[in-house]
Amino acid sequence: QVQVVESGGGLVQAGGSLRLSCVASGSIFSINAMGWYRQAPGKQRELVVAVSSGGNTNYADSVKGRFTISRDNAKNTVYLQMNSLKPEDTAVYYCNIGINWGPHGTSDYWGQGTQVTVSS
């Protein structure tokens, strides 16, 4: 069993900052990509940013220069530092972990989501 748990969401004023954390636990062979997605009310879930096992990142244009992803492989943890937040960043943020099971293939795991609300 693998558990993925996010933390760090909350309410912040426009221009403020938040840091999200996501930790994967359980019987994990190895982790491939780790990423953050978000879903605003009435909208589809979208990629915010992902980081590969080699450290390559892929940011959505809307967050470039404001958000920073980092990962701690020893702790199976990924972070999202969000600066200069805007009201349009308001959404439920989900962590996604890609786990490599060796000859058994790979699987994606999602956290339960954490609410980020940015007031104007």
Short mmCIF file of C-alpha atoms in Angstrom, two decimals:
data_model
loop_
_atom_site.label_atom_id
_atom_site.label_comp_id
_atom_site.label_asym_id
_atom_site.label_seq_id
_atom_site.Cartn_x
_atom_site.Cartn_y
_atom_site.Cartn_z
CA GLN A 1 0.00 0.00 0.00
CA VAL A 2 1.15 3.51 -0.85
CA GLN A 3 -0.16 6.64 0.82
CA VAL A 4 0.26 10.14 -0.52
CA VAL A 5 -0.50 13.01 1.81
CA GLU A 6 -0.39 16.73 1.07
CA SER A 7 -0.21 19.56 3.55
CA GLY A 8 0.32 23.30 3.63
CA GLY A 9 -2.73 24.73 1.95
CA GLY A 10 -4.69 27.61 3.37
CA LEU A 11 -5.99 31.12 2.89
CA VAL A 12 -3.61 33.87 1.85
CA GLN A 13 -3.90 37.38 0.46
CA ALA A 14 -2.89 38.16 -3.08
CA GLY A 15 0.87 38.62 -3.29
CA GLY A 16 1.47 36.24 -0.43
CA SER A 17 3.22 32.88 -0.29
CA LEU A 18 2.45 29.32 0.66
CA ARG A 19 4.49 26.15 0.71
CA LEU A 20 2.88 22.82 -0.02
CA SER A 21 4.39 19.50 0.98
CA CYS A 22 3.61 16.00 -0.18
CA VAL A 23 5.02 12.81 1.24
CA ALA A 24 4.66 9.30 -0.12
CA SER A 25 4.88 6.40 2.29
CA GLY A 26 4.50 2.65 2.21
CA SER A 27 6.23 -0.09 0.30
CA ILE A 28 7.86 2.01 -2.40
CA PHE A 29 10.35 0.56 -4.84
CA SER A 30 11.43 3.82 -6.45
CA ILE A 31 9.82 7.08 -7.51
CA ASN A 32 9.80 8.47 -11.01
CA ALA A 33 8.17 11.85 -11.59
CA MET A 34 6.52 13.87 -8.83
CA GLY A 35 4.15 16.69 -9.57
CA TRP A 36 1.46 19.08 -8.55
CA TYR A 37 -1.89 19.54 -10.25
CA ARG A 38 -4.76 21.84 -9.41
CA GLN A 39 -8.46 21.98 -10.01
CA ALA A 40 -10.51 25.13 -9.68
CA PRO A 41 -14.31 25.02 -9.37
CA GLY A 42 -15.92 24.25 -12.70
CA LYS A 43 -12.59 23.58 -14.39
CA GLN A 44 -10.59 20.53 -15.34
CA ARG A 45 -7.61 19.42 -13.34
CA GLU A 46 -4.44 20.89 -14.81
CA LEU A 47 -0.73 20.36 -14.42
CA VAL A 48 1.01 23.00 -12.34
CA VAL A 49 4.50 21.56 -12.39
CA ALA A 50 6.27 18.21 -12.44
CA VAL A 51 9.82 17.13 -11.72
CA SER A 52 11.43 14.01 -13.10
CA SER A 53 13.66 11.66 -11.16
CA GLY A 54 16.58 13.37 -12.87
CA GLY A 55 15.47 16.83 -11.78
CA ASN A 56 14.00 18.09 -15.03
CA THR A 57 10.99 20.34 -14.46
CA ASN A 58 7.93 21.25 -16.49
CA TYR A 59 6.03 24.33 -15.33
CA ALA A 60 2.70 25.62 -16.55
CA ASP A 61 3.16 29.01 -18.18
CA SER A 62 0.81 30.59 -15.66
CA VAL A 63 3.11 29.83 -12.72
CA LYS A 64 6.56 30.24 -14.24
CA GLY A 65 8.69 32.60 -12.19
CA ARG A 66 6.35 32.40 -9.21
CA PHE A 67 6.23 28.72 -8.21
CA THR A 68 9.17 26.42 -7.50
CA ILE A 69 9.09 22.66 -7.17
CA SER A 70 11.68 20.68 -5.28
CA ARG A 71 12.02 17.09 -4.17
CA ASP A 72 13.79 15.26 -1.40
CA ASN A 73 14.31 11.73 -2.63
CA ALA A 74 15.55 10.48 0.73
CA LYS A 75 12.24 11.51 2.28
CA ASN A 76 9.99 10.64 -0.68
CA THR A 77 8.78 14.21 -0.46
CA VAL A 78 8.00 16.92 -2.97
CA TYR A 79 7.46 20.58 -2.18
CA LEU A 80 5.79 23.45 -3.98
CA GLN A 81 6.85 26.95 -3.03
CA MET A 82 4.23 29.41 -4.26
CA ASN A 83 5.09 33.10 -4.28
CA SER A 84 3.27 36.16 -5.59
CA LEU A 85 0.00 34.30 -5.38
CA LYS A 86 -2.95 35.54 -7.39
CA PRO A 87 -6.69 34.98 -6.91
CA GLU A 88 -6.66 32.83 -10.05
CA ASP A 89 -4.34 30.40 -8.24
CA THR A 90 -7.26 29.46 -6.01
CA ALA A 91 -7.89 25.74 -6.39
CA VAL A 92 -7.53 22.36 -4.78
CA TYR A 93 -3.94 21.28 -5.26
CA TYR A 94 -3.20 17.59 -5.76
CA CYS A 95 0.09 15.79 -5.49
CA ASN A 96 0.89 13.07 -8.00
CA ILE A 97 3.60 10.48 -7.47
CA GLY A 98 4.77 8.09 -10.16
CA ILE A 99 6.13 4.91 -8.63
CA ASN A 100 8.32 2.45 -10.47
CA TRP A 101 7.66 -1.17 -9.55
CA GLY A 102 10.50 -2.54 -11.65
CA PRO A 103 9.34 -5.46 -13.82
CA HIS A 104 5.78 -4.85 -12.63
CA GLY A 105 5.55 -1.50 -14.37
CA THR A 106 4.65 1.92 -13.00
CA SER A 107 1.67 3.37 -11.17
CA ASP A 108 0.41 6.86 -10.40
CA TYR A 109 -0.79 7.77 -6.93
CA TRP A 110 -2.75 10.85 -5.92
CA GLY A 111 -3.12 12.66 -2.66
CA GLN A 112 -6.44 13.77 -1.28
CA GLY A 113 -5.87 17.40 -2.21
CA THR A 114 -5.28 20.56 -0.24
CA GLN A 115 -7.24 23.77 -0.67
CA VAL A 116 -5.43 26.96 -1.59
CA THR A 117 -7.49 30.14 -1.49
CA VAL A 118 -6.06 33.49 -2.53
CA SER A 119 -8.11 36.54 -1.61
CA SER A 120 -7.94 39.78 -3.56
#
